[in-house]
Coordinates of C-alpha atoms in Angstrom, one line a residue:
X1 CA 0.0 0.0 0.0
X2 CA 2.8 2.4 0.9
X3 CA 4.6 1.9 -2.4
X4 CA 1.4 2.5 -4.3
X5 CA 0.6 5.6 -2.4
X6 CA 4.1 6.9 -2.7
X7 CA 4.2 6.2 -6.4
X8 CA 0.9 7.9 -7.0
X9 CA 1.9 11.0 -4.9
X10 CA 5.2 11.2 -6.8
X11 CA 3.5 11.0 -10.2
X12 CA 1.0 13.7 -9.2
X13 CA 3.9 15.9 -8.0
X14 CA 5.6 15.6 -11.4
X15 CA 2.4 16.2 -13.3
X16 CA 1.1 19.1 -11.2
X17 CA 3.3 21.9 -12.4
X18 CA 2.6 21.0 -16.0
X19 CA -1.1 21.0 -15.4
X20 CA -0.9 24.3 -13.6
X21 CA 1.1 25.8 -16.4
X22 CA -1.4 24.5 -19.0
X23 CA -4.3 26.0 -16.9
X24 CA -2.6 29.4 -16.6
X25 CA -1.2 29.6 -20.1
X26 CA -4.1 31.2 -21.9
X27 CA -2.4 31.5 -25.3
X28 CA -0.7 28.1 -25.1
X29 CA 2.8 29.3 -25.8
X30 CA 4.4 27.3 -23.0
X31 CA 5.0 30.2 -20.7
X32 CA 2.9 32.3 -18.3
X33 CA 3.1 36.1 -18.8
X34 CA 2.3 38.7 -16.2
X35 CA -1.3 39.2 -17.4
X36 CA -1.9 35.4 -17.4
X37 CA -0.4 35.2 -13.9
X38 CA -2.7 38.0 -12.7
X39 CA -5.7 36.3 -14.2
X40 CA -4.8 33.1 -12.3
X41 CA -3.7 34.7 -9.1
X42 CA -5.7 38.0 -8.8
X43 CA -4.9 38.4 -5.1
X44 CA -1.2 37.9 -5.4
X45 CA 1.0 40.7 -4.1
X46 CA 2.7 42.9 -6.6
X47 CA 6.2 41.4 -6.3
X48 CA 5.1 37.7 -6.5
X49 CA 5.5 37.4 -10.2
X50 CA 9.0 38.9 -10.1
X51 CA 9.9 36.6 -7.2
X52 CA 8.8 33.5 -9.1
X53 CA 10.4 34.6 -12.4
X54 CA 13.9 33.6 -11.2
X55 CA 15.6 34.1 -14.6
X56 CA 13.9 37.5 -15.1
X57 CA 12.8 36.8 -18.7
X58 CA 9.2 38.2 -18.1
X59 CA 7.5 34.8 -18.3
X60 CA 7.1 31.9 -15.9
X61 CA 8.2 28.4 -17.0
X62 CA 7.0 25.1 -15.7
X63 CA 10.2 24.8 -13.6
X64 CA 9.8 28.2 -12.1
X65 CA 6.1 27.5 -11.2
X66 CA 7.1 24.1 -9.7
X67 CA 9.9 25.7 -7.6
X68 CA 7.5 28.5 -6.4
X69 CA 4.9 25.9 -5.3
X70 CA 7.5 23.8 -3.6
X71 CA 8.9 26.9 -1.8
X72 CA 5.5 28.1 -0.7
X73 CA 5.6 31.2 -2.9
X74 CA 2.5 30.1 -4.8
X75 CA -0.3 28.0 -3.5
X76 CA -1.3 24.9 -5.4
X77 CA -4.2 25.7 -7.7
X78 CA -7.4 23.7 -7.4
X79 CA -8.9 22.4 -10.7

């Protein structure tokens, strides 16, 4: 039972950031812009996008979103 639960949890953790990215990425270009981020997180503080955008390219990647969720900078979104 433990192995099944652990495997399922691990699979979800891997899939979650991609699912979050797809949900937030309104134009489907593989990155989340500031306006897409604001639509997804309207109550986020002003500096949150910049804090999550660790490479400062003006868009959030799947990796940046995953790291922000893991670090508690972003809450996990409910579907």
